[in-house]
Amino acid sequence: DAGVTQSPTHLIKTRGQQVTLRCSPISGHKSVSWYQQVLGQGPQFIFQYYEKEERGRGNFPDRFSARQFPNYSSELNVNALLLGDSALYLCASSGDRERYEQYFGPGTRLTVT
Amino acid sequence: AQSVAQPEDQVNVAEGNPLTVKCTYSVSGNPYLFWYVQYPNRGLQFLLKYITGDNLVKGSYGFEAEFNKSQTSFHLKKPSALVSDSALYFCAASGFQKLVFGTGTRLLVSP
């Protein structure tokens, strides 16, 4: 079975631009979460979606938004990029039977110049 | 609010020796605790979890973790380290609808 997939792998953007990151969860998983991992730090929670509804939001500005589609894939959007948004963005999915166990994708490395 | 602390930025151990990576937590209610490993340019790989039951939890690749409620600790252990175990290790606690991570500990296993 395929694990969590994310695209693109790497991305370079300029300050002020907008970016969209994509995530496909493990087949059968209905919950998708997004995390930001800045170099040298642990991942920080951004959003969780379950059955297309936002179930949790971390301490991030409104420039960050996300959505989940009927096939449970998800997009993370970041507007008006800042240099500080440079990070590895991780997507994780979890199933109903083991809701506390999250499986992570390889991440998208975003560099803002 | 949940929090996780990993007091060591780096742990150095010789191949074949036992290793311990430390983690302490602060959570309300029953703790759900996890260990993840991250290799360069890779996402997080699940190693093991504690939900309830035995205090010694066995996980992937020969790793295990000991849950100690009185000390609020969840240390990661392995009896015999391999060079290939060198990576970044994260301890995490399950908060409301999210994981709260520690800052990570870099494990370096020397041949």
JSON list of C-alpha atoms in Angstrom, two decimals:
[
{"chain": "A", "resi": 1, "resn": "ASP", "atom": "CA", "xyz": [0.00, 0.00, 0.00]},
{"chain": "A", "resi": 2, "resn": "ALA", "atom": "CA", "xyz": [1.19, 3.50, -0.77]},
{"chain": "A", "resi": 3, "resn": "GLY", "atom": "CA", "xyz": [2.00, 5.70, 2.17]},
{"chain": "A", "resi": 4, "resn": "VAL", "atom": "CA", "xyz": [1.24, 9.38, 2.50]},
{"chain": "A", "resi": 5, "resn": "THR", "atom": "CA", "xyz": [2.36, 11.25, -0.58]},
{"chain": "A", "resi": 6, "resn": "GLN", "atom": "CA", "xyz": [3.14, 14.93, -0.92]},
{"chain": "A", "resi": 7, "resn": "SER", "atom": "CA", "xyz": [3.86, 17.20, -3.84]},
{"chain": "A", "resi": 8, "resn": "PRO", "atom": "CA", "xyz": [5.95, 18.93, -4.82]},
{"chain": "A", "resi": 9, "resn": "THR", "atom": "CA", "xyz": [9.13, 17.69, -3.13]},
{"chain": "A", "resi": 10, "resn": "HIS", "atom": "CA", "xyz": [10.86, 21.04, -3.26]},
{"chain": "A", "resi": 11, "resn": "LEU", "atom": "CA", "xyz": [9.65, 24.54, -3.99]},
{"chain": "A", "resi": 12, "resn": "ILE", "atom": "CA", "xyz": [11.33, 27.91, -4.24]},
{"chain": "A", "resi": 13, "resn": "LYS", "atom": "CA", "xyz": [9.19, 31.03, -3.97]},
{"chain": "A", "resi": 14, "resn": "THR", "atom": "CA", "xyz": [9.76, 34.75, -3.60]},
{"chain": "A", "resi": 15, "resn": "ARG", "atom": "CA", "xyz": [8.49, 36.87, -0.71]},
{"chain": "A", "resi": 16, "resn": "GLY", "atom": "CA", "xyz": [4.91, 37.95, -1.21]},
{"chain": "A", "resi": 17, "resn": "GLN", "atom": "CA", "xyz": [4.01, 35.05, -3.47]},
{"chain": "A", "resi": 18, "resn": "GLN", "atom": "CA", "xyz": [1.46, 32.36, -2.76]},
{"chain": "A", "resi": 19, "resn": "VAL", "atom": "CA", "xyz": [2.05, 28.61, -2.59]},
{"chain": "A", "resi": 20, "resn": "THR", "atom": "CA", "xyz": [-0.11, 25.47, -2.61]},
{"chain": "A", "resi": 21, "resn": "LEU", "atom": "CA", "xyz": [1.10, 22.19, -1.20]},
{"chain": "A", "resi": 22, "resn": "ARG", "atom": "CA", "xyz": [-0.67, 18.90, -1.78]},
{"chain": "A", "resi": 23, "resn": "CYS", "atom": "CA", "xyz": [-1.11, 15.74, 0.22]},
{"chain": "A", "resi": 24, "resn": "SER", "atom": "CA", "xyz": [-2.71, 12.36, -0.42]},
{"chain": "A", "resi": 25, "resn": "PRO", "atom": "CA", "xyz": [-3.39, 10.27, 2.69]},
{"chain": "A", "resi": 26, "resn": "ILE", "atom": "CA", "xyz": [-3.05, 6.55, 3.09]},
{"chain": "A", "resi": 27, "resn": "SER", "atom": "CA", "xyz": [-5.98, 4.76, 1.48]},
{"chain": "A", "resi": 28, "resn": "GLY", "atom": "CA", "xyz": [-8.86, 4.57, 3.96]},
{"chain": "A", "resi": 29, "resn": "HIS", "atom": "CA", "xyz": [-7.59, 7.36, 6.18]},
{"chain": "A", "resi": 30, "resn": "LYS", "atom": "CA", "xyz": [-10.04, 10.22, 6.56]},
{"chain": "A", "resi": 31, "resn": "SER", "atom": "CA", "xyz": [-7.98, 12.53, 8.75]},
{"chain": "A", "resi": 32, "resn": "VAL", "atom": "CA", "xyz": [-5.19, 14.72, 7.43]},
{"chain": "A", "resi": 33, "resn": "SER", "atom": "CA", "xyz": [-2.97, 17.00, 9.50]},
{"chain": "A", "resi": 34, "resn": "TRP", "atom": "CA", "xyz": [-0.38, 19.57, 8.44]},
{"chain": "A", "resi": 35, "resn": "TYR", "atom": "CA", "xyz": [2.80, 20.44, 10.34]},
{"chain": "A", "resi": 36, "resn": "GLN", "atom": "CA", "xyz": [5.56, 22.98, 9.79]},
{"chain": "A", "resi": 37, "resn": "GLN", "atom": "CA", "xyz": [9.11, 21.96, 10.68]},
{"chain": "A", "resi": 38, "resn": "VAL", "atom": "CA", "xyz": [11.60, 24.78, 10.74]},
{"chain": "A", "resi": 39, "resn": "LEU", "atom": "CA", "xyz": [15.23, 23.73, 10.57]},
{"chain": "A", "resi": 40, "resn": "GLY", "atom": "CA", "xyz": [16.47, 22.62, 13.96]},
{"chain": "A", "resi": 41, "resn": "GLN", "atom": "CA", "xyz": [13.03, 22.42, 15.56]},
{"chain": "A", "resi": 42, "resn": "GLY", "atom": "CA", "xyz": [10.30, 19.88, 16.04]},
{"chain": "A", "resi": 43, "resn": "PRO", "atom": "CA", "xyz": [7.21, 19.92, 13.84]},
{"chain": "A", "resi": 44, "resn": "GLN", "atom": "CA", "xyz": [4.54, 22.46, 14.78]},
{"chain": "A", "resi": 45, "resn": "PHE", "atom": "CA", "xyz": [0.87, 21.71, 14.23]},
{"chain": "A", "resi": 46, "resn": "ILE", "atom": "CA", "xyz": [-0.91, 23.86, 11.63]},
{"chain": "A", "resi": 47, "resn": "PHE", "atom": "CA", "xyz": [-4.25, 22.19, 10.79]},
{"chain": "A", "resi": 48, "resn": "GLN", "atom": "CA", "xyz": [-6.23, 19.02, 11.09]},
{"chain": "A", "resi": 49, "resn": "TYR", "atom": "CA", "xyz": [-9.06, 18.05, 8.77]},
{"chain": "A", "resi": 50, "resn": "TYR", "atom": "CA", "xyz": [-11.47, 15.17, 9.14]},
{"chain": "A", "resi": 51, "resn": "GLU", "atom": "CA", "xyz": [-14.20, 14.34, 6.67]},
{"chain": "A", "resi": 52, "resn": "LYS", "atom": "CA", "xyz": [-13.56, 17.67, 4.91]},
{"chain": "A", "resi": 53, "resn": "GLU", "atom": "CA", "xyz": [-14.09, 19.73, 8.05]},
{"chain": "A", "resi": 54, "resn": "GLU", "atom": "CA", "xyz": [-11.45, 21.62, 9.99]},
{"chain": "A", "resi": 55, "resn": "ARG", "atom": "CA", "xyz": [-11.10, 19.99, 13.38]},
{"chain": "A", "resi": 56, "resn": "GLY", "atom": "CA", "xyz": [-8.10, 21.84, 14.74]},
{"chain": "A", "resi": 57, "resn": "ARG", "atom": "CA", "xyz": [-5.90, 24.83, 14.04]},
{"chain": "A", "resi": 58, "resn": "GLY", "atom": "CA", "xyz": [-2.52, 25.71, 15.46]},
{"chain": "A", "resi": 59, "resn": "ASN", "atom": "CA", "xyz": [-1.08, 29.11, 16.24]},
{"chain": "A", "resi": 60, "resn": "PHE", "atom": "CA", "xyz": [-0.50, 30.25, 12.67]},
{"chain": "A", "resi": 61, "resn": "PRO", "atom": "CA", "xyz": [-1.63, 33.48, 10.95]},
{"chain": "A", "resi": 62, "resn": "ASP", "atom": "CA", "xyz": [-4.59, 33.67, 8.61]},
{"chain": "A", "resi": 63, "resn": "ARG", "atom": "CA", "xyz": [-2.18, 33.59, 5.67]},
{"chain": "A", "resi": 64, "resn": "PHE", "atom": "CA", "xyz": [-2.26, 29.83, 6.18]},
{"chain": "A", "resi": 65, "resn": "SER", "atom": "CA", "xyz": [-5.34, 27.98, 5.00]},
{"chain": "A", "resi": 66, "resn": "ALA", "atom": "CA", "xyz": [-6.19, 24.44, 4.02]},
{"chain": "A", "resi": 67, "resn": "ARG", "atom": "CA", "xyz": [-8.95, 22.30, 2.69]},
{"chain": "A", "resi": 68, "resn": "GLN", "atom": "CA", "xyz": [-9.79, 18.64, 2.29]},
{"chain": "A", "resi": 69, "resn": "PHE", "atom": "CA", "xyz": [-11.45, 17.14, -0.75]},
{"chain": "A", "resi": 70, "resn": "PRO", "atom": "CA", "xyz": [-14.06, 14.36, -1.03]},
{"chain": "A", "resi": 71, "resn": "ASN", "atom": "CA", "xyz": [-11.30, 11.82, -1.74]},
{"chain": "A", "resi": 72, "resn": "TYR", "atom": "CA", "xyz": [-9.65, 12.95, 1.55]},
{"chain": "A", "resi": 73, "resn": "SER", "atom": "CA", "xyz": [-6.65, 14.52, -0.16]},
{"chain": "A", "resi": 74, "resn": "SER", "atom": "CA", "xyz": [-5.72, 17.94, 1.13]},
{"chain": "A", "resi": 75, "resn": "GLU", "atom": "CA", "xyz": [-4.12, 21.22, 0.13]},
{"chain": "A", "resi": 76, "resn": "LEU", "atom": "CA", "xyz": [-2.27, 23.70, 2.28]},
{"chain": "A", "resi": 77, "resn": "ASN", "atom": "CA", "xyz": [-2.17, 27.28, 1.00]},
{"chain": "A", "resi": 78, "resn": "VAL", "atom": "CA", "xyz": [0.12, 30.00, 2.23]},
{"chain": "A", "resi": 79, "resn": "ASN", "atom": "CA", "xyz": [-0.37, 33.57, 1.02]},
{"chain": "A", "resi": 80, "resn": "ALA", "atom": "CA", "xyz": [1.97, 36.56, 1.15]},
{"chain": "A", "resi": 81, "resn": "LEU", "atom": "CA", "xyz": [5.01, 34.41, 1.83]},
{"chain": "A", "resi": 82, "resn": "LEU", "atom": "CA", "xyz": [7.60, 35.58, 4.31]},
{"chain": "A", "resi": 83, "resn": "LEU", "atom": "CA", "xyz": [11.20, 34.47, 4.66]},
{"chain": "A", "resi": 84, "resn": "GLY", "atom": "CA", "xyz": [10.20, 32.82, 7.94]},
{"chain": "A", "resi": 85, "resn": "ASP", "atom": "CA", "xyz": [7.83, 30.49, 6.11]},
{"chain": "A", "resi": 86, "resn": "SER", "atom": "CA", "xyz": [10.82, 28.58, 4.79]},
{"chain": "A", "resi": 87, "resn": "ALA", "atom": "CA", "xyz": [10.45, 25.13, 6.27]},
{"chain": "A", "resi": 88, "resn": "LEU", "atom": "CA", "xyz": [9.65, 21.49, 5.68]},
{"chain": "A", "resi": 89, "resn": "TYR", "atom": "CA", "xyz": [5.88, 21.07, 5.51]},
{"chain": "A", "resi": 90, "resn": "LEU", "atom": "CA", "xyz": [4.71, 17.67, 6.64]},
{"chain": "A", "resi": 91, "resn": "CYS", "atom": "CA", "xyz": [1.39, 16.03, 6.03]},
{"chain": "A", "resi": 92, "resn": "ALA", "atom": "CA", "xyz": [0.15, 13.19, 8.20]},
{"chain": "A", "resi": 93, "resn": "SER", "atom": "CA", "xyz": [-2.88, 10.95, 7.95]},
{"chain": "A", "resi": 94, "resn": "SER", "atom": "CA", "xyz": [-4.62, 8.75, 10.49]},
{"chain": "A", "resi": 95, "resn": "GLY", "atom": "CA", "xyz": [-7.38, 6.20, 10.38]},
{"chain": "A", "resi": 96, "resn": "ASP", "atom": "CA", "xyz": [-10.52, 5.83, 12.43]},
{"chain": "A", "resi": 97, "resn": "ARG", "atom": "CA", "xyz": [-9.36, 2.68, 14.17]},
{"chain": "A", "resi": 98, "resn": "GLU", "atom": "CA", "xyz": [-6.13, 4.20, 15.50]},
{"chain": "A", "resi": 99, "resn": "ARG", "atom": "CA", "xyz": [-6.87, 7.88, 15.59]},
{"chain": "A", "resi": 100, "resn": "TYR", "atom": "CA", "xyz": [-3.83, 8.75, 17.69]},
{"chain": "A", "resi": 101, "resn": "GLU", "atom": "CA", "xyz": [-1.31, 7.17, 15.34]},
{"chain": "A", "resi": 102, "resn": "GLN", "atom": "CA", "xyz": [-0.29, 9.52, 12.57]},
{"chain": "A", "resi": 103, "resn": "TYR", "atom": "CA", "xyz": [1.64, 8.49, 9.48]},
{"chain": "A", "resi": 104, "resn": "PHE", "atom": "CA", "xyz": [3.78, 11.14, 7.86]},
{"chain": "A", "resi": 105, "resn": "GLY", "atom": "CA", "xyz": [4.62, 11.86, 4.28]},
{"chain": "A", "resi": 106, "resn": "PRO", "atom": "CA", "xyz": [8.13, 12.81, 3.09]},
{"chain": "A", "resi": 107, "resn": "GLY", "atom": "CA", "xyz": [7.33, 16.52, 3.26]},
{"chain": "A", "resi": 108, "resn": "THR", "atom": "CA", "xyz": [7.62, 19.49, 0.94]},
{"chain": "A", "resi": 109, "resn": "ARG", "atom": "CA", "xyz": [10.69, 21.67, 1.38]},
{"chain": "A", "resi": 110, "resn": "LEU", "atom": "CA", "xyz": [9.67, 25.30, 0.84]},
{"chain": "A", "resi": 111, "resn": "THR", "atom": "CA", "xyz": [12.35, 27.93, 0.42]},
{"chain": "A", "resi": 112, "resn": "VAL", "atom": "CA", "xyz": [11.30, 31.59, 0.37]},
{"chain": "A", "resi": 113, "resn": "THR", "atom": "CA", "xyz": [13.84, 34.04, -1.03]},
{"chain": "B", "resi": 1, "resn": "ALA", "atom": "CA", "xyz": [-1.40, 22.44, 27.58]},
{"chain": "B", "resi": 2, "resn": "GLN", "atom": "CA", "xyz": [0.67, 19.47, 26.51]},
{"chain": "B", "resi": 3, "resn": "SER", "atom": "CA", "xyz": [4.42, 19.83, 26.27]},
{"chain": "B", "resi": 4, "resn": "VAL", "atom": "CA", "xyz": [7.32, 17.51, 25.56]},
{"chain": "B", "resi": 5, "resn": "ALA", "atom": "CA", "xyz": [10.94, 18.04, 26.47]},
{"chain": "B", "resi": 6, "resn": "GLN", "atom": "CA", "xyz": [14.00, 16.34, 25.04]},
{"chain": "B", "resi": 7, "resn": "PRO", "atom": "CA", "xyz": [16.86, 17.56, 27.21]},
{"chain": "B", "resi": 8, "resn": "GLU", "atom": "CA", "xyz": [19.69, 16.37, 24.96]},
{"chain": "B", "resi": 9, "resn": "ASP", "atom": "CA", "xyz": [20.38, 17.96, 21.60]},
{"chain": "B", "resi": 10, "resn": "GLN", "atom": "CA", "xyz": [22.70, 15.11, 20.69]},
{"chain": "B", "resi": 11, "resn": "VAL", "atom": "CA", "xyz": [23.52, 11.66, 21.99]},
{"chain": "B", "resi": 12, "resn": "ASN", "atom": "CA", "xyz": [26.73, 9.92, 20.99]},
{"chain": "B", "resi": 13, "resn": "VAL", "atom": "CA", "xyz": [27.16, 6.17, 21.36]},
{"chain": "B", "resi": 14, "resn": "ALA", "atom": "CA", "xyz": [29.50, 3.53, 19.97]},
{"chain": "B", "resi": 15, "resn": "GLU", "atom": "CA", "xyz": [28.11, 0.79, 17.77]},
{"chain": "B", "resi": 16, "resn": "GLY", "atom": "CA", "xyz": [27.10, -2.23, 19.80]},
{"chain": "B", "resi": 17, "resn": "ASN", "atom": "CA", "xyz": [26.54, -0.25, 22.99]},
{"chain": "B", "resi": 18, "resn": "PRO", "atom": "CA", "xyz": [23.11, 0.39, 24.47]},
{"chain": "B", "resi": 19, "resn": "LEU", "atom": "CA", "xyz": [21.51, 3.73, 23.77]},
{"chain": "B", "resi": 20, "resn": "THR", "atom": "CA", "xyz": [18.99, 5.90, 25.57]},
{"chain": "B", "resi": 21, "resn": "VAL", "atom": "CA", "xyz": [17.28, 9.01, 24.25]},
{"chain": "B", "resi": 22, "resn": "LYS", "atom": "CA", "xyz": [15.45, 10.92, 26.95]},
{"chain": "B", "resi": 23, "resn": "CYS", "atom": "CA", "xyz": [11.97, 12.43, 26.88]},
{"chain": "B", "resi": 24, "resn": "THR", "atom": "CA", "xyz": [9.78, 13.96, 29.56]},
{"chain": "B", "resi": 25, "resn": "TYR", "atom": "CA", "xyz": [6.23, 15.10, 29.12]},
{"chain": "B", "resi": 26, "resn": "SER", "atom": "CA", "xyz": [3.58, 17.26, 30.66]},
{"chain": "B", "resi": 27, "resn": "VAL", "atom": "CA", "xyz": [0.03, 16.37, 29.71]},
{"chain": "B", "resi": 28, "resn": "SER", "atom": "CA", "xyz": [-3.38, 16.56, 31.26]},
{"chain": "B", "resi": 29, "resn": "GLY", "atom": "CA", "xyz": [-5.19, 13.28, 31.55]},
{"chain": "B", "resi": 30, "resn": "ASN", "atom": "CA", "xyz": [-3.83, 10.00, 30.30]},
{"chain": "B", "resi": 31, "resn": "PRO", "atom": "CA", "xyz": [-0.77, 10.48, 28.11]},
{"chain": "B", "resi": 32, "resn": "TYR", "atom": "CA", "xyz": [-0.56, 9.08, 24.62]},
{"chain": "B", "resi": 33, "resn": "LEU", "atom": "CA", "xyz": [3.14, 9.12, 23.76]},
{"chain": "B", "resi": 34, "resn": "PHE", "atom": "CA", "xyz": [5.08, 8.43, 20.59]},
{"chain": "B", "resi": 35, "resn": "TRP", "atom": "CA", "xyz": [8.58, 8.21, 19.18]},
{"chain": "B", "resi": 36, "resn": "TYR", "atom": "CA", "xyz": [9.38, 9.11, 15.59]},
{"chain": "B", "resi": 37, "resn": "VAL", "atom": "CA", "xyz": [12.65, 9.00, 13.66]},
{"chain": "B", "resi": 38, "resn": "GLN", "atom": "CA", "xyz": [13.67, 11.32, 10.86]},
{"chain": "B", "resi": 39, "resn": "TYR", "atom": "CA", "xyz": [16.42, 10.59, 8.36]},
{"chain": "B", "resi": 40, "resn": "PRO", "atom": "CA", "xyz": [17.93, 13.40, 6.24]},
{"chain": "B", "resi": 41, "resn": "ASN", "atom": "CA", "xyz": [15.50, 14.78, 3.67]},
{"chain": "B", "resi": 42, "resn": "ARG", "atom": "CA", "xyz": [12.81, 12.40, 4.81]},
{"chain": "B", "resi": 43, "resn": "GLY", "atom": "CA", "xyz": [9.56, 12.65, 6.70]},
{"chain": "B", "resi": 44, "resn": "LEU", "atom": "CA", "xyz": [8.91, 11.21, 10.11]},
{"chain": "B", "resi": 45, "resn": "GLN", "atom": "CA", "xyz": [8.81, 7.45, 10.56]},
{"chain": "B", "resi": 46, "resn": "PHE", "atom": "CA", "xyz": [6.74, 5.98, 13.37]},
{"chain": "B", "resi": 47, "resn": "LEU", "atom": "CA", "xyz": [8.77, 3.89, 15.84]},
{"chain": "B", "resi": 48, "resn": "LEU", "atom": "CA", "xyz": [6.44, 3.10, 18.73]},
{"chain": "B", "resi": 49, "resn": "LYS", "atom": "CA", "xyz": [3.63, 4.34, 20.92]},
{"chain": "B", "resi": 50, "resn": "TYR", "atom": "CA", "xyz": [2.33, 4.13, 24.45]},
{"chain": "B", "resi": 51, "resn": "ILE", "atom": "CA", "xyz": [-1.42, 4.29, 24.90]},
{"chain": "B", "resi": 52, "resn": "THR", "atom": "CA", "xyz": [-2.05, 2.07, 27.89]},
{"chain": "B", "resi": 53, "resn": "GLY", "atom": "CA", "xyz": [-0.88, -1.20, 29.35]},
{"chain": "B", "resi": 54, "resn": "ASP", "atom": "CA", "xyz": [2.68, -2.38, 29.88]},
{"chain": "B", "resi": 55, "resn": "ASN", "atom": "CA", "xyz": [5.19, 0.30, 30.75]},
{"chain": "B", "resi": 56, "resn": "LEU", "atom": "CA", "xyz": [7.76, -1.23, 28.38]},
{"chain": "B", "resi": 57, "resn": "VAL", "atom": "CA", "xyz": [6.72, -0.72, 24.79]},
{"chain": "B", "resi": 58, "resn": "LYS", "atom": "CA", "xyz": [8.43, -2.50, 21.91]},
{"chain": "B", "resi": 59, "resn": "GLY", "atom": "CA", "xyz": [8.62, -0.92, 18.49]},
{"chain": "B", "resi": 60, "resn": "SER", "atom": "CA", "xyz": [10.27, -1.07, 15.11]},
{"chain": "B", "resi": 61, "resn": "TYR", "atom": "CA", "xyz": [13.95, -1.79, 14.38]},
{"chain": "B", "resi": 62, "resn": "GLY", "atom": "CA", "xyz": [14.64, -3.17, 17.86]},
{"chain": "B", "resi": 63, "resn": "PHE", "atom": "CA", "xyz": [13.70, 0.01, 19.69]},
{"chain": "B", "resi": 64, "resn": "GLU", "atom": "CA", "xyz": [11.73, 0.07, 22.90]},
{"chain": "B", "resi": 65, "resn": "ALA", "atom": "CA", "xyz": [10.56, 2.75, 25.28]},
{"chain": "B", "resi": 66, "resn": "GLU", "atom": "CA", "xyz": [9.90, 2.80, 28.99]},
{"chain": "B", "resi": 67, "resn": "PHE", "atom": "CA", "xyz": [6.93, 4.74, 30.30]},
{"chain": "B", "resi": 68, "resn": "ASN", "atom": "CA", "xyz": [7.38, 6.04, 33.84]},
{"chain": "B", "resi": 69, "resn": "LYS", "atom": "CA", "xyz": [4.33, 7.84, 35.18]},
{"chain": "B", "resi": 70, "resn": "SER", "atom": "CA", "xyz": [5.91, 9.02, 38.42]},
{"chain": "B", "resi": 71, "resn": "GLN", "atom": "CA", "xyz": [8.81, 10.62, 36.57]},
{"chain": "B", "resi": 72, "resn": "THR", "atom": "CA", "xyz": [6.65, 11.67, 33.60]},
{"chain": "B", "resi": 73, "resn": "SER", "atom": "CA", "xyz": [9.25, 10.18, 31.30]},
{"chain": "B", "resi": 74, "resn": "PHE", "atom": "CA", "xyz": [9.17, 8.11, 28.13]},
{"chain": "B", "resi": 75, "resn": "HIS", "atom": "CA", "xyz": [12.78, 7.27, 27.29]},
{"chain": "B", "resi": 76, "resn": "LEU", "atom": "CA", "xyz": [13.69, 5.53, 24.05]},
{"chain": "B", "resi": 77, "resn": "LYS", "atom": "CA", "xyz": [16.12, 2.63, 24.32]},
{"chain": "B", "resi": 78, "resn": "LYS", "atom": "CA", "xyz": [17.92, 0.05, 22.26]},
{"chain": "B", "resi": 79, "resn": "PRO", "atom": "CA", "xyz": [20.15, -2.70, 23.65]},
{"chain": "B", "resi": 80, "resn": "SER", "atom": "CA", "xyz": [22.72, -2.57, 20.84]},
{"chain": "B", "resi": 81, "resn": "ALA", "atom": "CA", "xyz": [23.11, 0.49, 18.62]},
{"chain": "B", "resi": 82, "resn": "LEU", "atom": "CA", "xyz": [23.81, 0.32, 14.89]},
{"chain": "B", "resi": 83, "resn": "VAL", "atom": "CA", "xyz": [25.53, 2.94, 12.76]},
{"chain": "B", "resi": 84, "resn": "SER", "atom": "CA", "xyz": [22.36, 3.02, 10.67]},
{"chain": "B", "resi": 85, "resn": "ASP", "atom": "CA", "xyz": [20.42, 4.21, 13.75]},
{"chain": "B", "resi": 86, "resn": "SER", "atom": "CA", "xyz": [22.08, 7.61, 13.37]},
{"chain": "B", "resi": 87, "resn": "ALA", "atom": "CA", "xyz": [19.21, 10.01, 12.78]},
{"chain": "B", "resi": 88, "resn": "LEU", "atom": "CA", "xyz": [17.02, 12.65, 14.41]},
{"chain": "B", "resi": 89, "resn": "TYR", "atom": "CA", "xyz": [14.58, 11.33, 16.99]},
{"chain": "B", "resi": 90, "resn": "PHE", "atom": "CA", "xyz": [11.41, 13.05, 18.12]},
{"chain": "B", "resi": 91, "resn": "CYS", "atom": "CA", "xyz": [9.25, 12.34, 21.12]},
{"chain": "B", "resi": 92, "resn": "ALA", "atom": "CA", "xyz": [5.61, 13.43, 20.83]},
{"chain": "B", "resi": 93, "resn": "ALA", "atom": "CA", "xyz": [2.48, 13.56, 22.94]},
{"chain": "B", "resi": 94, "resn": "SER", "atom": "CA", "xyz": [-1.03, 13.44, 21.59]},
{"chain": "B", "resi": 95, "resn": "GLY", "atom": "CA", "xyz": [-2.93, 16.59, 22.40]},
{"chain": "B", "resi": 96, "resn": "PHE", "atom": "CA", "xyz": [-6.43, 17.45, 21.35]},
{"chain": "B", "resi": 97, "resn": "GLN", "atom": "CA", "xyz": [-6.49, 16.58, 17.64]},
{"chain": "B", "resi": 98, "resn": "LYS", "atom": "CA", "xyz": [-2.76, 17.13, 17.21]},
{"chain": "B", "resi": 99, "resn": "LEU", "atom": "CA", "xyz": [0.70, 15.87, 18.11]},
{"chain": "B", "resi": 100, "resn": "VAL", "atom": "CA", "xyz": [2.97, 18.01, 20.25]},
{"chain": "B", "resi": 101, "resn": "PHE", "atom": "CA", "xyz": [6.63, 17.35, 19.50]},
{"chain": "B", "resi": 102, "resn": "GLY", "atom": "CA", "xyz": [9.82, 17.81, 21.41]},
{"chain": "B", "resi": 103, "resn": "THR", "atom": "CA", "xyz": [12.72, 19.66, 19.83]},
{"chain": "B", "resi": 104, "resn": "GLY", "atom": "CA", "xyz": [14.43, 16.46, 18.74]},
{"chain": "B", "resi": 105, "resn": "THR", "atom": "CA", "xyz": [17.61, 14.61, 19.68]},
{"chain": "B", "resi": 106, "resn": "ARG", "atom": "CA", "xyz": [20.27, 13.81, 17.15]},
{"chain": "B", "resi": 107, "resn": "LEU", "atom": "CA", "xyz": [21.66, 10.32, 17.67]},
{"chain": "B", "resi": 108, "resn": "LEU", "atom": "CA", "xyz": [25.14, 9.69, 16.36]},
{"chain": "B", "resi": 109, "resn": "VAL", "atom": "CA", "xyz": [26.38, 6.09, 16.42]},
{"chain": "B", "resi": 110, "resn": "SER", "atom": "CA", "xyz": [30.07, 5.74, 15.72]},
{"chain": "B", "resi": 111, "resn": "PRO", "atom": "CA", "xyz": [31.60, 2.57, 14.20]}
]
